[in-house]
Amino acid sequence: MTELAAVKAALKTQAVETPSWAYGNSGTRFKVFAQAGVPRDPFEKLDDAAKVHEFTGVAPTVALHIPWDKVEDYAALAAHAEKRGVRIGAINSNTFQDDAYKLGSICHPDATVRRKAVDHLLECVDIMDATASRDLKLWFADGTNYPGQDDIRSRQDRLAEGLAEVYERLGEGQRMLLEYKLFEPAFYTTDVPDWGTAYAHCLKLGEKAQVVVDTGHHAPGTNIEFIVATLLREGKLGGFDFNSRFYADDDLMVGAADPFQLFRIMYEVVRGGGFTSDVAFMLDQCHNIEAKIPAIIRSVMNVQEATAKALLVDGSALAAAQGSGDVLEANAVLMDAYNTDVRPLLREVREESGLDPEPMKAYRSCGWAEKVVAERVGGEQAGWGA
């Protein structure tokens, strides 16, 4: 197999999970801008997600968020997904929108509140069982606003205790993916603020516990690719939440703010064997002013382009330059790959896979946007928190 053929083959195996919540209305703390044709329930979210997969060919799974995507019959929801040509992906928990969680959820000083939070996480595992989902994705808004508000070490003890109970409930082939975030909504301490904290808890829990890297959850200037390389080296990188940010956790389209960073991350994924392992590539975005489905298609394409460039890095030339201490040549090898226009290559990959070479144009001409605007009249549109 030629080098180019190998790159094409690898790209054809890529899978990017899309988030159900990205298909609903979202906004800022000031305003949510509703759009016509937005899904009204999880079934319609899956219908939209199926269109993304239809035109990209690499978005076969859809992450759910509970209780935003709560239904009476999860087996029926999974069957609906299969009928549309997609599957249920990660189950995301929600321990941040209940009044009881004002002072935290799994780390709350009150045992009654902690019990409520853990029970919700166990419910999410039940949903995993019903939908054949592999991953339970956990993000906690827990933290404190003021020095002395609570005991930092005790909160870590509570976190470890709660995670351990949920971990024991996981079935064969199921995983726990622990996400971290630098800050927000707490301003003094965050209980899972960085990859080191998440890694420490996952290491203690066992092999079913993995760390999730959300690309928007870091301080400015953080070398995310170093984190990725380290977690891959330790066998603890479970997945990504891909998005972009300019200031904080903006949840903008992946690759929009810094496509070079996305390339560097994907190079470390390729270099560390993450592209052929169980690392989950997921989007975690909110589309506040742009059309939902086209934005998600564009995001998937951005990940594909960064991956293609990463796969084109001349590994032998790079290793030779690094080994001889040729700093400029080593950097040039990476830059040559990054500066390659991979769009023609990806058009070829799509055509060889029986897809339209231009997903955005194909979607715009398929009539789906007009169809859902006409049909999705009445009811309550899905949105952040709905």
mmCIF file of C-alpha atoms in Angstrom:
data_model
loop_
_atom_site.group_PDB
_atom_site.id
_atom_site.type_symbol
_atom_site.label_atom_id
_atom_site.label_comp_id
_atom_site.label_asym_id
_atom_site.label_seq_id
_atom_site.Cartn_x
_atom_site.Cartn_y
_atom_site.Cartn_z
ATOM 1 C CA MET A 1 0.000 0.000 0.000
ATOM 2 C CA THR A 2 1.395 3.406 -0.944
ATOM 3 C CA GLU A 3 1.734 6.133 1.654
ATOM 4 C CA LEU A 4 -1.149 8.112 0.144
ATOM 5 C CA ALA A 5 -3.333 5.006 0.018
ATOM 6 C CA ALA A 6 -2.587 4.391 3.698
ATOM 7 C CA VAL A 7 -3.612 7.948 4.549
ATOM 8 C CA LYS A 8 -6.866 7.514 2.644
ATOM 9 C CA ALA A 9 -7.555 4.196 4.350
ATOM 10 C CA ALA A 10 -7.016 5.768 7.759
ATOM 11 C CA LEU A 11 -9.306 8.681 6.972
ATOM 12 C CA LYS A 12 -12.059 6.291 5.918
ATOM 13 C CA THR A 13 -12.011 4.724 9.387
ATOM 14 C CA GLN A 14 -12.371 8.037 11.224
ATOM 15 C CA ALA A 15 -15.452 8.621 13.366
ATOM 16 C CA VAL A 16 -16.525 11.916 14.976
ATOM 17 C CA GLU A 17 -19.370 11.810 17.480
ATOM 18 C CA THR A 18 -21.830 14.700 17.345
ATOM 19 C CA PRO A 19 -23.661 16.065 20.424
ATOM 20 C CA SER A 20 -27.447 16.024 20.607
ATOM 21 C CA TRP A 21 -27.506 19.407 22.322
ATOM 22 C CA ALA A 22 -25.784 21.088 19.380
ATOM 23 C CA TYR A 23 -28.912 20.516 17.298
ATOM 24 C CA GLY A 24 -31.089 22.494 19.727
ATOM 25 C CA ASN A 25 -31.334 26.184 20.515
ATOM 26 C CA SER A 26 -28.505 27.679 22.541
ATOM 27 C CA GLY A 27 -27.099 31.080 23.328
ATOM 28 C CA THR A 28 -25.377 33.160 25.967
ATOM 29 C CA ARG A 29 -26.448 34.079 29.481
ATOM 30 C CA PHE A 30 -28.106 37.102 27.879
ATOM 31 C CA LYS A 31 -30.206 35.530 25.145
ATOM 32 C CA VAL A 32 -31.042 32.305 23.356
ATOM 33 C CA PHE A 33 -31.838 32.888 19.687
ATOM 34 C CA ALA A 34 -34.417 30.377 18.470
ATOM 35 C CA GLN A 35 -34.212 29.051 14.917
ATOM 36 C CA ALA A 36 -36.968 27.650 12.747
ATOM 37 C CA GLY A 37 -36.980 23.880 12.294
ATOM 38 C CA VAL A 38 -35.033 23.072 15.456
ATOM 39 C CA PRO A 39 -35.760 19.579 16.895
ATOM 40 C CA ARG A 40 -38.449 19.287 19.537
ATOM 41 C CA ASP A 41 -37.320 16.021 21.081
ATOM 42 C CA PRO A 42 -34.423 13.553 21.087
ATOM 43 C CA PHE A 43 -35.897 11.599 18.180
ATOM 44 C CA GLU A 44 -35.785 14.664 15.934
ATOM 45 C CA LYS A 45 -32.249 15.413 17.123
ATOM 46 C CA LEU A 46 -31.250 11.968 15.877
ATOM 47 C CA ASP A 47 -32.944 12.697 12.554
ATOM 48 C CA ASP A 48 -30.739 15.779 12.144
ATOM 49 C CA ALA A 49 -27.636 13.928 13.272
ATOM 50 C CA ALA A 50 -28.342 11.295 10.640
ATOM 51 C CA LYS A 51 -28.153 13.982 7.953
ATOM 52 C CA VAL A 52 -24.684 14.987 9.175
ATOM 53 C CA HIS A 53 -23.562 11.365 8.905
ATOM 54 C CA GLU A 54 -25.242 10.978 5.510
ATOM 55 C CA PHE A 55 -23.170 13.771 3.993
ATOM 56 C CA THR A 56 -19.883 13.350 5.882
ATOM 57 C CA GLY A 57 -19.801 9.577 6.287
ATOM 58 C CA VAL A 58 -17.821 9.871 9.531
ATOM 59 C CA ALA A 59 -20.398 10.851 12.192
ATOM 60 C CA PRO A 60 -22.036 7.520 13.080
ATOM 61 C CA THR A 61 -22.777 8.171 16.769
ATOM 62 C CA VAL A 62 -24.694 10.788 18.726
ATOM 63 C CA ALA A 63 -24.002 11.729 22.343
ATOM 64 C CA LEU A 64 -27.000 12.169 24.643
ATOM 65 C CA HIS A 65 -27.316 14.510 27.626
ATOM 66 C CA ILE A 66 -29.531 13.449 30.517
ATOM 67 C CA PRO A 67 -32.068 14.802 31.456
ATOM 68 C CA TRP A 68 -32.115 17.005 28.332
ATOM 69 C CA ASP A 69 -32.639 13.868 26.228
ATOM 70 C CA LYS A 70 -34.766 11.943 28.673
ATOM 71 C CA VAL A 71 -37.394 9.645 27.144
ATOM 72 C CA GLU A 72 -39.662 6.932 28.494
ATOM 73 C CA ASP A 73 -38.266 4.190 26.272
ATOM 74 C CA TYR A 74 -34.511 4.319 25.622
ATOM 75 C CA ALA A 75 -34.554 1.079 23.683
ATOM 76 C CA ALA A 76 -37.010 2.720 21.283
ATOM 77 C CA LEU A 77 -34.709 5.736 21.004
ATOM 78 C CA ALA A 78 -31.762 3.471 20.186
ATOM 79 C CA ALA A 79 -33.878 1.632 17.621
ATOM 80 C CA HIS A 80 -34.839 4.957 16.049
ATOM 81 C CA ALA A 81 -31.159 5.851 15.790
ATOM 82 C CA GLU A 82 -30.343 2.532 14.104
ATOM 83 C CA LYS A 83 -33.197 3.051 11.661
ATOM 84 C CA ARG A 84 -31.712 6.415 10.713
ATOM 85 C CA GLY A 85 -28.254 4.922 10.228
ATOM 86 C CA VAL A 86 -26.610 6.164 13.433
ATOM 87 C CA ARG A 87 -26.113 4.875 16.984
ATOM 88 C CA ILE A 88 -26.258 6.258 20.505
ATOM 89 C CA GLY A 89 -22.836 7.362 21.717
ATOM 90 C CA ALA A 90 -21.710 8.685 25.087
ATOM 91 C CA ILE A 91 -24.240 9.351 27.829
ATOM 92 C CA ASN A 92 -23.519 12.731 29.421
ATOM 93 C CA SER A 93 -24.654 13.351 32.984
ATOM 94 C CA ASN A 94 -26.038 16.613 34.339
ATOM 95 C CA THR A 95 -25.251 17.495 37.948
ATOM 96 C CA PHE A 96 -25.303 21.264 37.560
ATOM 97 C CA GLN A 97 -28.881 22.389 36.852
ATOM 98 C CA ASP A 98 -30.704 21.383 40.008
ATOM 99 C CA ASP A 99 -31.171 23.850 42.869
ATOM 100 C CA ALA A 100 -29.791 21.225 45.228
ATOM 101 C CA TYR A 101 -26.388 21.541 43.527
ATOM 102 C CA LYS A 102 -25.761 25.157 44.477
ATOM 103 C CA LEU A 103 -22.823 24.109 46.668
ATOM 104 C CA GLY A 104 -21.838 21.158 44.533
ATOM 105 C CA SER A 105 -23.159 17.734 43.598
ATOM 106 C CA ILE A 106 -20.924 14.711 44.141
ATOM 107 C CA CYS A 107 -18.619 16.906 46.287
ATOM 108 C CA HIS A 108 -21.410 18.620 48.250
ATOM 109 C CA PRO A 109 -20.944 18.751 52.035
ATOM 110 C CA ASP A 110 -24.464 17.321 52.526
ATOM 111 C CA ALA A 111 -24.621 13.534 52.124
ATOM 112 C CA THR A 112 -28.252 13.771 50.943
ATOM 113 C CA VAL A 113 -27.257 15.914 47.973
ATOM 114 C CA ARG A 114 -24.331 13.635 47.187
ATOM 115 C CA ARG A 115 -26.715 10.688 47.178
ATOM 116 C CA LYS A 116 -28.965 12.486 44.715
ATOM 117 C CA ALA A 117 -26.025 13.167 42.396
ATOM 118 C CA VAL A 118 -24.671 9.611 42.523
ATOM 119 C CA ASP A 119 -28.134 8.184 41.914
ATOM 120 C CA HIS A 120 -28.350 10.303 38.769
ATOM 121 C CA LEU A 121 -25.015 8.953 37.570
ATOM 122 C CA LEU A 122 -26.209 5.406 38.218
ATOM 123 C CA GLU A 123 -29.350 6.207 36.219
ATOM 124 C CA CYS A 124 -27.071 7.230 33.353
ATOM 125 C CA VAL A 125 -25.403 3.810 33.480
ATOM 126 C CA ASP A 126 -28.863 2.231 33.262
ATOM 127 C CA ILE A 127 -29.428 4.301 30.115
ATOM 128 C CA MET A 128 -26.098 3.066 28.773
ATOM 129 C CA ASP A 129 -27.342 -0.478 29.232
ATOM 130 C CA ALA A 130 -30.594 0.282 27.413
ATOM 131 C CA THR A 131 -28.920 2.036 24.468
ATOM 132 C CA ALA A 132 -25.768 -0.109 24.145
ATOM 133 C CA SER A 133 -23.669 2.968 24.902
ATOM 134 C CA ARG A 134 -20.011 2.433 25.740
ATOM 135 C CA ASP A 135 -19.132 5.683 27.516
ATOM 136 C CA LEU A 136 -20.378 7.562 30.552
ATOM 137 C CA LYS A 137 -19.082 11.115 30.335
ATOM 138 C CA LEU A 138 -18.817 13.065 33.555
ATOM 139 C CA TRP A 139 -18.273 16.784 34.027
ATOM 140 C CA PHE A 140 -18.810 18.389 37.413
ATOM 141 C CA ALA A 141 -19.491 22.071 38.020
ATOM 142 C CA ASP A 142 -18.512 21.467 41.647
ATOM 143 C CA GLY A 143 -16.254 23.980 43.342
ATOM 144 C CA THR A 144 -16.178 26.925 45.728
ATOM 145 C CA ASN A 145 -16.267 30.691 45.327
ATOM 146 C CA TYR A 146 -14.492 31.767 48.530
ATOM 147 C CA PRO A 147 -11.511 30.681 50.641
ATOM 148 C CA GLY A 148 -12.754 28.712 53.627
ATOM 149 C CA GLN A 149 -16.144 27.972 52.035
ATOM 150 C CA ASP A 150 -15.445 24.237 52.239
ATOM 151 C CA ASP A 151 -12.549 21.908 52.901
ATOM 152 C CA ILE A 152 -10.609 21.283 49.678
ATOM 153 C CA ARG A 153 -9.286 17.879 50.710
ATOM 154 C CA SER A 154 -12.647 16.651 51.978
ATOM 155 C CA ARG A 155 -14.226 17.538 48.652
ATOM 156 C CA GLN A 156 -11.647 15.351 46.891
ATOM 157 C CA ASP A 157 -12.478 12.514 49.294
ATOM 158 C CA ARG A 158 -16.189 12.856 48.478
ATOM 159 C CA LEU A 159 -15.413 12.946 44.775
ATOM 160 C CA ALA A 160 -13.357 9.764 45.001
ATOM 161 C CA GLU A 161 -16.064 7.982 46.999
ATOM 162 C CA GLY A 162 -18.822 8.871 44.545
ATOM 163 C CA LEU A 163 -16.791 7.991 41.475
ATOM 164 C CA ALA A 164 -15.858 4.641 42.984
ATOM 165 C CA GLU A 165 -19.510 3.689 43.503
ATOM 166 C CA VAL A 166 -20.391 4.551 39.901
ATOM 167 C CA TYR A 167 -17.281 2.818 38.585
ATOM 168 C CA GLU A 168 -18.311 -0.426 40.279
ATOM 169 C CA ARG A 169 -21.664 -0.240 38.484
ATOM 170 C CA LEU A 170 -20.087 -0.167 35.005
ATOM 171 C CA GLY A 171 -20.637 -3.264 32.921
ATOM 172 C CA GLU A 172 -18.364 -5.186 30.610
ATOM 173 C CA GLY A 173 -17.057 -2.968 27.820
ATOM 174 C CA GLN A 174 -18.302 0.232 29.458
ATOM 175 C CA ARG A 175 -16.070 3.158 30.390
ATOM 176 C CA MET A 176 -16.141 6.231 32.600
ATOM 177 C CA LEU A 177 -14.742 9.362 30.939
ATOM 178 C CA LEU A 178 -13.836 12.105 33.404
ATOM 179 C CA GLU A 179 -13.707 15.642 32.075
ATOM 180 C CA TYR A 180 -11.902 18.572 33.683
ATOM 181 C CA LYS A 181 -12.343 22.327 33.477
ATOM 182 C CA LEU A 182 -10.116 25.162 34.609
ATOM 183 C CA PHE A 183 -12.920 27.263 36.092
ATOM 184 C CA GLU A 184 -16.623 28.093 35.811
ATOM 185 C CA PRO A 185 -19.010 28.314 37.449
ATOM 186 C CA ALA A 186 -16.913 28.241 40.632
ATOM 187 C CA PHE A 187 -14.245 30.934 40.859
ATOM 188 C CA TYR A 188 -11.979 30.024 43.810
ATOM 189 C CA THR A 189 -11.579 26.258 43.514
ATOM 190 C CA THR A 190 -12.855 23.794 40.957
ATOM 191 C CA ASP A 191 -12.951 20.192 42.136
ATOM 192 C CA VAL A 192 -11.727 18.738 38.818
ATOM 193 C CA PRO A 193 -9.760 21.701 37.398
ATOM 194 C CA ASP A 194 -7.037 20.035 35.326
ATOM 195 C CA TRP A 195 -5.839 16.870 33.643
ATOM 196 C CA GLY A 196 -3.660 15.936 36.610
ATOM 197 C CA THR A 197 -6.611 15.806 38.991
ATOM 198 C CA ALA A 198 -8.697 13.834 36.505
ATOM 199 C CA TYR A 199 -5.776 11.498 35.809
ATOM 200 C CA ALA A 200 -5.148 10.864 39.519
ATOM 201 C CA HIS A 201 -8.767 9.840 40.096
ATOM 202 C CA CYS A 202 -8.895 7.685 36.954
ATOM 203 C CA LEU A 203 -5.624 5.968 37.837
ATOM 204 C CA LYS A 204 -6.981 5.009 41.246
ATOM 205 C CA LEU A 205 -10.309 3.817 39.822
ATOM 206 C CA GLY A 206 -8.877 1.428 37.230
ATOM 207 C CA GLU A 207 -8.633 0.732 33.527
ATOM 208 C CA LYS A 208 -12.284 1.539 32.797
ATOM 209 C CA ALA A 209 -11.729 5.160 33.872
ATOM 210 C CA GLN A 210 -10.245 7.513 31.287
ATOM 211 C CA VAL A 211 -9.625 11.256 30.964
ATOM 212 C CA VAL A 212 -11.484 13.476 28.497
ATOM 213 C CA VAL A 213 -9.719 16.520 27.052
ATOM 214 C CA ASP A 214 -12.089 19.375 26.213
ATOM 215 C CA THR A 215 -10.071 21.691 23.999
ATOM 216 C CA GLY A 216 -11.837 24.761 25.398
ATOM 217 C CA HIS A 217 -11.183 24.005 29.072
ATOM 218 C CA HIS A 218 -7.648 25.334 29.425
ATOM 219 C CA ALA A 219 -5.889 28.530 30.387
ATOM 220 C CA PRO A 220 -4.636 30.648 27.472
ATOM 221 C CA GLY A 221 -1.320 29.348 26.168
ATOM 222 C CA THR A 222 -1.712 25.856 27.606
ATOM 223 C CA ASN A 223 0.113 23.273 25.502
ATOM 224 C CA ILE A 224 -2.805 20.896 24.989
ATOM 225 C CA GLU A 225 -0.839 18.603 22.700
ATOM 226 C CA PHE A 226 1.595 17.912 25.559
ATOM 227 C CA ILE A 227 -1.342 16.802 27.707
ATOM 228 C CA VAL A 228 -2.598 14.613 24.874
ATOM 229 C CA ALA A 229 0.834 13.039 24.352
ATOM 230 C CA THR A 230 1.233 12.344 28.059
ATOM 231 C CA LEU A 231 -2.205 10.791 28.508
ATOM 232 C CA LEU A 232 -1.718 8.632 25.423
ATOM 233 C CA ARG A 233 1.652 7.508 26.743
ATOM 234 C CA GLU A 234 -0.023 6.483 30.013
ATOM 235 C CA GLY A 235 -2.952 4.809 28.272
ATOM 236 C CA LYS A 236 -5.413 7.181 29.928
ATOM 237 C CA LEU A 237 -6.758 9.321 27.088
ATOM 238 C CA GLY A 238 -10.388 8.345 26.703
ATOM 239 C CA GLY A 239 -11.564 11.001 24.322
ATOM 240 C CA PHE A 240 -11.926 14.585 23.238
ATOM 241 C CA ASP A 241 -14.584 17.223 23.403
ATOM 242 C CA PHE A 242 -13.629 19.232 20.341
ATOM 243 C CA ASN A 243 -14.498 22.933 20.192
ATOM 244 C CA SER A 244 -12.781 26.310 19.996
ATOM 245 C CA ARG A 245 -12.508 29.296 22.286
ATOM 246 C CA PHE A 246 -11.127 32.793 22.118
ATOM 247 C CA TYR A 247 -11.451 33.792 25.783
ATOM 248 C CA ALA A 248 -12.923 31.093 28.001
ATOM 249 C CA ASP A 249 -15.130 28.075 27.309
ATOM 250 C CA ASP A 250 -16.803 29.580 24.250
ATOM 251 C CA ASP A 251 -17.889 26.256 22.671
ATOM 252 C CA LEU A 252 -17.264 27.586 19.177
ATOM 253 C CA MET A 253 -16.747 25.378 16.125
ATOM 254 C CA VAL A 254 -13.642 23.206 16.373
ATOM 255 C CA GLY A 255 -10.749 24.645 14.406
ATOM 256 C CA ALA A 256 -12.337 28.094 14.201
ATOM 257 C CA ALA A 257 -9.989 29.872 16.606
ATOM 258 C CA ASP A 258 -6.712 28.040 16.096
ATOM 259 C CA PRO A 259 -6.629 25.400 13.342
ATOM 260 C CA PHE A 260 -2.878 25.012 13.828
ATOM 261 C CA GLN A 261 -3.477 23.901 17.424
ATOM 262 C CA LEU A 262 -5.997 21.328 16.214
ATOM 263 C CA PHE A 263 -3.399 20.018 13.761
ATOM 264 C CA ARG A 264 -0.768 19.791 16.509
ATOM 265 C CA ILE A 265 -3.203 17.889 18.733
ATOM 266 C CA MET A 266 -4.111 15.480 15.941
ATOM 267 C CA TYR A 267 -0.436 14.907 15.150
ATOM 268 C CA GLU A 268 0.146 13.765 18.731
ATOM 269 C CA VAL A 269 -2.910 11.534 18.436
ATOM 270 C CA VAL A 270 -1.514 9.952 15.281
ATOM 271 C CA ARG A 271 2.001 9.768 16.743
ATOM 272 C CA GLY A 272 0.756 8.159 19.949
ATOM 273 C CA GLY A 273 -1.460 5.557 18.304
ATOM 274 C CA GLY A 274 -4.683 7.236 19.444
ATOM 275 C CA PHE A 275 -6.135 7.279 15.958
ATOM 276 C CA THR A 276 -6.297 3.489 15.871
ATOM 277 C CA SER A 277 -7.245 2.957 19.531
ATOM 278 C CA ASP A 278 -10.415 3.506 21.562
ATOM 279 C CA VAL A 279 -10.003 7.287 21.843
ATOM 280 C CA ALA A 280 -13.420 8.880 21.262
ATOM 281 C CA PHE A 281 -13.483 11.938 19.020
ATOM 282 C CA MET A 282 -16.494 13.969 20.065
ATOM 283 C CA LEU A 283 -17.772 17.461 19.377
ATOM 284 C CA ASP A 284 -19.003 19.563 22.300
ATOM 285 C CA GLN A 285 -20.276 22.768 20.772
ATOM 286 C CA CYS A 286 -23.174 25.201 20.901
ATOM 287 C CA HIS A 287 -24.273 26.990 17.747
ATOM 288 C CA ASN A 288 -25.830 30.222 18.918
ATOM 289 C CA ILE A 289 -26.098 32.333 15.768
ATOM 290 C CA GLU A 290 -25.214 29.936 12.947
ATOM 291 C CA ALA A 291 -27.422 27.249 11.412
ATOM 292 C CA LYS A 292 -27.074 24.034 13.404
ATOM 293 C CA ILE A 293 -26.583 21.227 10.895
ATOM 294 C CA PRO A 294 -24.260 23.134 8.517
ATOM 295 C CA ALA A 295 -22.152 24.197 11.521
ATOM 296 C CA ILE A 296 -21.798 20.603 12.652
ATOM 297 C CA ILE A 297 -20.957 19.417 9.141
ATOM 298 C CA ARG A 298 -18.296 22.124 8.923
ATOM 299 C CA SER A 299 -16.913 21.089 12.316
ATOM 300 C CA VAL A 300 -16.636 17.451 11.267
ATOM 301 C CA MET A 301 -14.847 18.558 8.107
ATOM 302 C CA ASN A 302 -12.444 20.678 10.174
ATOM 303 C CA VAL A 303 -11.497 17.622 12.238
ATOM 304 C CA GLN A 304 -11.047 15.620 9.029
ATOM 305 C CA GLU A 305 -8.747 18.254 7.541
ATOM 306 C CA ALA A 306 -6.582 18.459 10.669
ATOM 307 C CA THR A 307 -6.395 14.663 10.773
ATOM 308 C CA ALA A 308 -5.417 14.413 7.101
ATOM 309 C CA LYS A 309 -2.590 16.904 7.616
ATOM 310 C CA ALA A 310 -1.408 15.015 10.705
ATOM 311 C CA LEU A 311 -1.359 11.761 8.750
ATOM 312 C CA LEU A 312 0.746 13.426 6.029
ATOM 313 C CA VAL A 313 3.603 14.311 8.366
ATOM 314 C CA ASP A 314 6.758 12.615 7.068
ATOM 315 C CA GLY A 315 7.638 10.603 10.155
ATOM 316 C CA SER A 316 11.004 9.411 8.873
ATOM 317 C CA ALA A 317 12.154 12.882 7.887
ATOM 318 C CA LEU A 318 10.946 14.299 11.185
ATOM 319 C CA ALA A 319 12.746 11.625 13.219
ATOM 320 C CA ALA A 320 15.953 12.194 11.270
ATOM 321 C CA ALA A 321 15.828 15.929 11.831
ATOM 322 C CA GLN A 322 15.062 15.494 15.503
ATOM 323 C CA GLY A 323 17.815 12.936 15.934
ATOM 324 C CA SER A 324 20.413 15.201 14.349
ATOM 325 C CA GLY A 325 19.280 18.227 16.320
ATOM 326 C CA ASP A 326 18.217 20.122 13.191
ATOM 327 C CA VAL A 327 15.664 22.394 14.817
ATOM 328 C CA LEU A 328 14.597 24.279 11.707
ATOM 329 C CA GLU A 329 14.279 21.183 9.524
ATOM 330 C CA ALA A 330 12.198 19.393 12.138
ATOM 331 C CA ASN A 331 9.837 22.350 12.358
ATOM 332 C CA ALA A 332 9.737 22.591 8.551
ATOM 333 C CA VAL A 333 8.607 18.969 8.254
ATOM 334 C CA LEU A 334 5.608 19.692 10.473
ATOM 335 C CA MET A 335 4.860 22.968 8.698
ATOM 336 C CA ASP A 336 4.998 21.298 5.284
ATOM 337 C CA ALA A 337 2.239 18.934 6.355
ATOM 338 C CA TYR A 338 0.192 21.689 7.962
ATOM 339 C CA ASN A 339 0.448 23.906 4.880
ATOM 340 C CA THR A 340 -0.731 21.133 2.562
ATOM 341 C CA ASP A 341 -4.140 21.752 1.024
ATOM 342 C CA VAL A 342 -5.850 18.468 1.899
ATOM 343 C CA ARG A 343 -9.263 19.397 0.551
ATOM 344 C CA PRO A 344 -8.666 17.650 -2.808
ATOM 345 C CA LEU A 345 -7.540 14.531 -0.933
ATOM 346 C CA LEU A 346 -10.671 14.527 1.212
ATOM 347 C CA ARG A 347 -12.862 15.024 -1.842
ATOM 348 C CA GLU A 348 -11.262 11.888 -3.297
ATOM 349 C CA VAL A 349 -11.841 9.990 -0.058
ATOM 350 C CA ARG A 350 -15.524 10.925 -0.072
ATOM 351 C CA GLU A 351 -15.994 9.996 -3.727
ATOM 352 C CA GLU A 352 -14.306 6.638 -3.138
ATOM 353 C CA SER A 353 -16.714 6.108 -0.224
ATOM 354 C CA GLY A 354 -19.742 6.847 -2.389
ATOM 355 C CA LEU A 355 -20.334 10.279 -0.890
ATOM 356 C CA ASP A 356 -20.748 13.683 -2.441
ATOM 357 C CA PRO A 357 -17.290 15.308 -2.458
ATOM 358 C CA GLU A 358 -18.758 18.592 -1.137
ATOM 359 C CA PRO A 359 -20.810 17.858 2.026
ATOM 360 C CA MET A 360 -21.869 21.460 2.659
ATOM 361 C CA LYS A 361 -23.178 21.991 -0.862
ATOM 362 C CA ALA A 362 -24.838 18.591 -0.865
ATOM 363 C CA TYR A 363 -26.674 19.335 2.367
ATOM 364 C CA ARG A 364 -27.838 22.766 1.225
ATOM 365 C CA SER A 365 -29.312 21.289 -1.932
ATOM 366 C CA CYS A 366 -31.002 18.261 -0.303
ATOM 367 C CA GLY A 367 -34.042 20.162 0.965
ATOM 368 C CA TRP A 368 -33.806 18.958 4.580
ATOM 369 C CA ALA A 369 -33.625 22.450 6.089
ATOM 370 C CA GLU A 370 -36.782 23.516 4.280
ATOM 371 C CA LYS A 371 -38.514 20.244 5.148
ATOM 372 C CA VAL A 372 -38.000 20.532 8.915
ATOM 373 C CA VAL A 373 -38.995 24.214 8.973
ATOM 374 C CA ALA A 374 -42.301 23.241 7.370
ATOM 375 C CA GLU A 375 -42.888 20.139 9.496
ATOM 376 C CA ARG A 376 -41.621 21.075 12.951
ATOM 377 C CA VAL A 377 -44.404 23.463 13.830
ATOM 378 C CA GLY A 378 -45.820 23.510 17.341
ATOM 379 C CA GLY A 379 -44.495 21.875 20.446
ATOM 380 C CA GLU A 380 -41.503 23.101 22.394
ATOM 381 C CA GLN A 381 -38.147 23.406 20.689
ATOM 382 C CA ALA A 382 -35.224 21.638 22.293
ATOM 383 C CA GLY A 383 -32.640 23.942 23.803
ATOM 384 C CA TRP A 384 -29.991 24.286 26.437
ATOM 385 C CA GLY A 385 -31.675 22.956 29.528
ATOM 386 C CA ALA A 386 -34.710 21.648 27.675
#
